[in-house]
Amino acid sequence: KVIGFQTNGTACDYYTYSADSLVKLPEGMSYEAGAMVEPLSVAVRAVKKAGDVKGLDVLVMGAGPIGNLVAQTAKGMGASSVMASDINSFRLEKASECGIDHVVNPAADDLGEKIKSAFGTEKMADVIFECTGVQLGLDAAVSNARKGTDIVVVAVYGKAPNVDMALVNEAELRLIGTARYNIDDFRTAIDLVNTGKVQLAPLVTDTFDFTDYDAAYKKIDSSPESTMKVMIRVND
């Protein structure tokens, strides 16, 4: 069970946890970076599910915190070129700031044409990561996949989506699920940070003291369009 979701959270001064499930942060890694290792591990798990991405062209649907980290992780693991798609210009700016090769707003530009322009008319994307969590995002992933593409479904959906299985069958697509991470994913995430292959700081858009815990969550609820990750400082 995930603490803070299926069980009580950790918004307290102290809590206990099994030592076997802990990964020690390396010397020199800040607590801020250490906190970001958790969402980065979600991305690591997702990219590992796609297999070896070295030399591949990758499309990431959704450039929120997880989508951004998936895109960065794919690049860090050797992807040749990565495109991030989102209808939020702030998120696309963050993706560019983090070194993502191509960004596209499908509300303003034709996604299919942008994919062809970036990856080639015949080739298109080798693997697609669906990180939007909405029907339109999944539809776009399926409809813009070339024959034989793997689609890794990273997003958590508030409402169960429909899948056009006729398209999946005809194009021989593979839908691959992924959820959370394991302890090895944490170790890989730490290595990506230590080797400079992933940037975490641009994703932290706000920082609050522990005493302002409620304000941090209100910030997320009030301005999701301009919020990526909110950091709560637990010690000075």
XYZ file of C-alpha atoms in Angstrom:
236
model
C 0.000 0.000 0.000
C 1.166 3.523 -0.793
C 1.550 5.794 2.221
C -0.629 8.844 1.745
C -3.025 7.057 -0.607
C -4.153 3.642 0.623
C -2.887 4.333 4.172
C -2.416 7.394 6.353
C 0.153 9.853 5.077
C 3.395 11.215 6.469
C 2.377 14.785 7.306
C 3.708 14.391 10.825
C 6.908 14.939 12.778
C 7.883 11.255 12.896
C 6.776 7.963 11.388
C 8.250 4.462 11.151
C 9.073 2.498 8.039
C 10.808 -0.772 7.237
C 14.557 -0.290 6.776
C 14.524 -2.855 3.960
C 12.397 -0.474 1.888
C 14.656 2.561 2.296
C 17.321 3.867 -0.077
C 20.025 6.060 1.433
C 20.564 9.342 -0.366
C 24.138 9.776 -1.593
C 26.413 12.383 -0.071
C 25.786 15.788 -1.571
C 22.207 15.158 -2.707
C 19.847 17.753 -1.279
C 16.643 16.862 0.512
C 14.780 18.705 -2.250
C 16.313 16.446 -4.900
C 15.719 13.443 -2.660
C 12.020 14.258 -2.451
C 11.831 14.410 -6.243
C 13.381 10.951 -6.560
C 9.944 9.472 -5.776
C 8.093 10.852 -8.839
C 11.221 10.301 -10.929
C 11.072 6.622 -9.973
C 7.574 6.447 -11.485
C 9.080 7.687 -14.750
C 11.988 5.263 -14.517
C 9.589 2.354 -14.087
C 7.566 3.479 -17.104
C 10.576 3.826 -19.390
C 11.936 0.449 -18.294
C 8.584 -1.082 -19.284
C 9.265 0.043 -22.861
C 12.523 -1.912 -22.906
C 15.733 -0.496 -24.356
C 14.976 3.009 -25.679
C 18.503 3.728 -26.917
C 18.341 5.333 -30.351
C 14.535 5.451 -30.408
C 12.200 8.344 -31.165
C 9.838 8.851 -28.249
C 6.516 10.679 -27.942
C 5.205 11.636 -24.499
C 1.543 12.594 -24.279
C 1.195 15.025 -21.370
C 3.970 17.268 -20.029
C 2.925 17.538 -16.404
C 5.394 16.494 -13.674
C 5.300 12.783 -14.532
C 5.212 13.332 -18.289
C 8.149 15.735 -18.036
C 10.130 13.221 -15.995
C 9.250 10.393 -18.402
C 10.542 12.507 -21.290
C 13.741 13.373 -19.409
C 14.248 9.766 -18.336
C 13.852 8.517 -21.903
C 16.536 10.977 -23.013
C 18.706 10.030 -20.056
C 18.428 6.367 -21.030
C 19.559 7.045 -24.570
C 16.508 7.938 -26.667
C 17.532 9.618 -29.906
C 14.798 12.257 -29.887
C 11.900 13.034 -27.555
C 8.711 15.017 -28.166
C 6.352 16.220 -25.415
C 2.743 17.095 -26.207
C 0.467 19.173 -23.973
C -2.240 21.834 -24.287
C -0.669 23.795 -21.397
C 1.974 26.250 -22.648
C 3.532 26.575 -19.175
C 4.222 22.847 -19.088
C 5.676 22.939 -22.590
C 8.004 25.760 -21.544
C 9.178 23.618 -18.629
C 9.770 20.692 -20.988
C 11.927 22.864 -23.236
C 13.789 24.200 -20.194
C 14.561 20.610 -19.203
C 16.054 19.852 -22.617
C 13.217 18.008 -24.358
C 13.919 18.083 -28.106
C 10.439 18.897 -29.414
C 7.292 20.306 -27.817
C 3.859 20.616 -29.401
C 0.493 22.018 -28.367
C -2.112 19.856 -30.148
C -4.752 22.516 -29.504
C -2.790 24.894 -31.734
C -0.931 22.584 -34.136
C -1.625 19.312 -35.912
C -0.038 16.648 -33.715
C 0.337 14.134 -36.531
C 2.142 16.619 -38.750
C 4.443 17.665 -35.914
C 5.313 14.020 -35.244
C 6.147 13.454 -38.905
C 8.231 16.626 -38.990
C 10.221 15.587 -35.924
C 10.640 11.852 -36.522
C 10.061 11.340 -40.248
C 6.988 10.682 -42.379
C 7.435 6.904 -42.473
C 9.019 6.252 -39.086
C 7.006 8.411 -36.678
C 7.416 7.512 -32.971
C 8.947 4.198 -31.933
C 7.278 4.277 -28.512
C 4.557 6.455 -26.994
C 4.024 7.195 -23.303
C 0.473 8.220 -22.355
C 0.686 10.557 -19.351
C -2.424 12.730 -19.751
C -4.982 10.638 -17.902
C -7.803 11.842 -20.170
C -9.697 10.232 -23.034
C -8.422 12.680 -25.654
C -4.816 11.924 -24.739
C -5.263 8.177 -25.044
C -7.167 8.602 -28.316
C -4.342 10.744 -29.702
C -1.737 8.180 -28.658
C -3.578 5.352 -30.416
C -4.505 7.300 -33.549
C -0.992 8.713 -34.037
C 0.849 5.422 -33.531
C 2.446 3.741 -36.505
C 2.113 0.006 -37.048
C 3.698 -2.005 -34.246
C 4.164 0.870 -31.799
C 4.305 0.219 -28.062
C 2.104 2.553 -25.995
C 3.032 2.647 -22.308
C 0.044 3.817 -20.271
C 1.529 5.760 -17.351
C -1.434 7.958 -16.422
C -3.992 7.265 -13.718
C -7.502 7.892 -15.044
C -10.234 9.504 -12.975
C -12.779 8.010 -15.367
C -12.205 4.719 -17.153
C -11.325 5.490 -20.796
C -12.539 3.716 -23.903
C -10.016 2.149 -26.261
C -10.596 1.703 -29.993
C -9.564 -1.939 -30.136
C -10.134 -2.008 -33.898
C -7.249 0.459 -34.276
C -5.153 -1.480 -31.757
C -5.691 -4.710 -33.697
C -5.236 -3.250 -37.165
C -2.024 -1.415 -36.260
C -0.758 -4.301 -34.086
C -0.203 -1.942 -31.174
C 0.864 -3.071 -27.723
C -0.664 -1.343 -24.691
C 1.667 -1.705 -21.709
C 0.586 -0.849 -18.182
C 2.876 0.508 -15.487
C 2.280 1.425 -11.849
C 4.513 3.099 -9.303
C 8.037 1.605 -8.864
C 10.287 -0.777 -6.958
C 13.445 -0.169 -4.961
C 15.716 -0.664 -7.995
C 13.823 2.111 -9.786
C 14.762 4.442 -6.923
C 18.423 3.530 -7.359
C 18.229 4.161 -11.103
C 16.515 7.500 -10.470
C 19.258 8.591 -8.084
C 21.889 7.648 -10.667
C 20.125 9.717 -13.349
C 20.182 12.735 -11.034
C 23.795 12.240 -9.956
C 24.995 11.948 -13.558
C 23.165 15.118 -14.583
C 20.842 13.348 -17.011
C 17.673 14.656 -15.362
C 16.873 18.159 -14.151
C 14.624 18.367 -11.106
C 14.803 22.000 -9.977
C 12.690 23.438 -12.848
C 9.793 21.221 -11.808
C 9.575 22.639 -8.270
C 7.358 25.670 -8.805
C 6.532 26.422 -5.156
C 7.979 25.753 -1.700
C 6.116 25.970 1.624
C 7.116 25.512 5.255
C 5.699 22.491 7.062
C 3.517 24.808 9.154
C 1.898 26.001 5.901
C 0.998 22.480 4.833
C -2.639 23.369 4.106
C -1.615 26.371 1.999
C 0.543 24.116 -0.175
C -2.427 21.954 -1.109
C -4.641 24.975 -1.660
C -1.998 26.308 -4.075
C -2.204 23.109 -6.101
C -5.997 23.251 -6.211
C -6.201 26.961 -7.040
C -3.650 27.151 -9.863
C -3.029 23.737 -11.457
C -2.202 25.360 -14.813
C 0.952 26.994 -13.427
C 1.915 24.428 -10.801
C 4.212 21.468 -11.331
C 5.594 20.099 -8.054
C 5.042 21.792 -4.691
C 7.728 21.208 -2.069
C 6.940 21.165 1.656
C 10.024 21.951 3.736
C 10.036 19.591 6.728
C 13.179 20.958 8.369
C 15.326 24.081 8.138
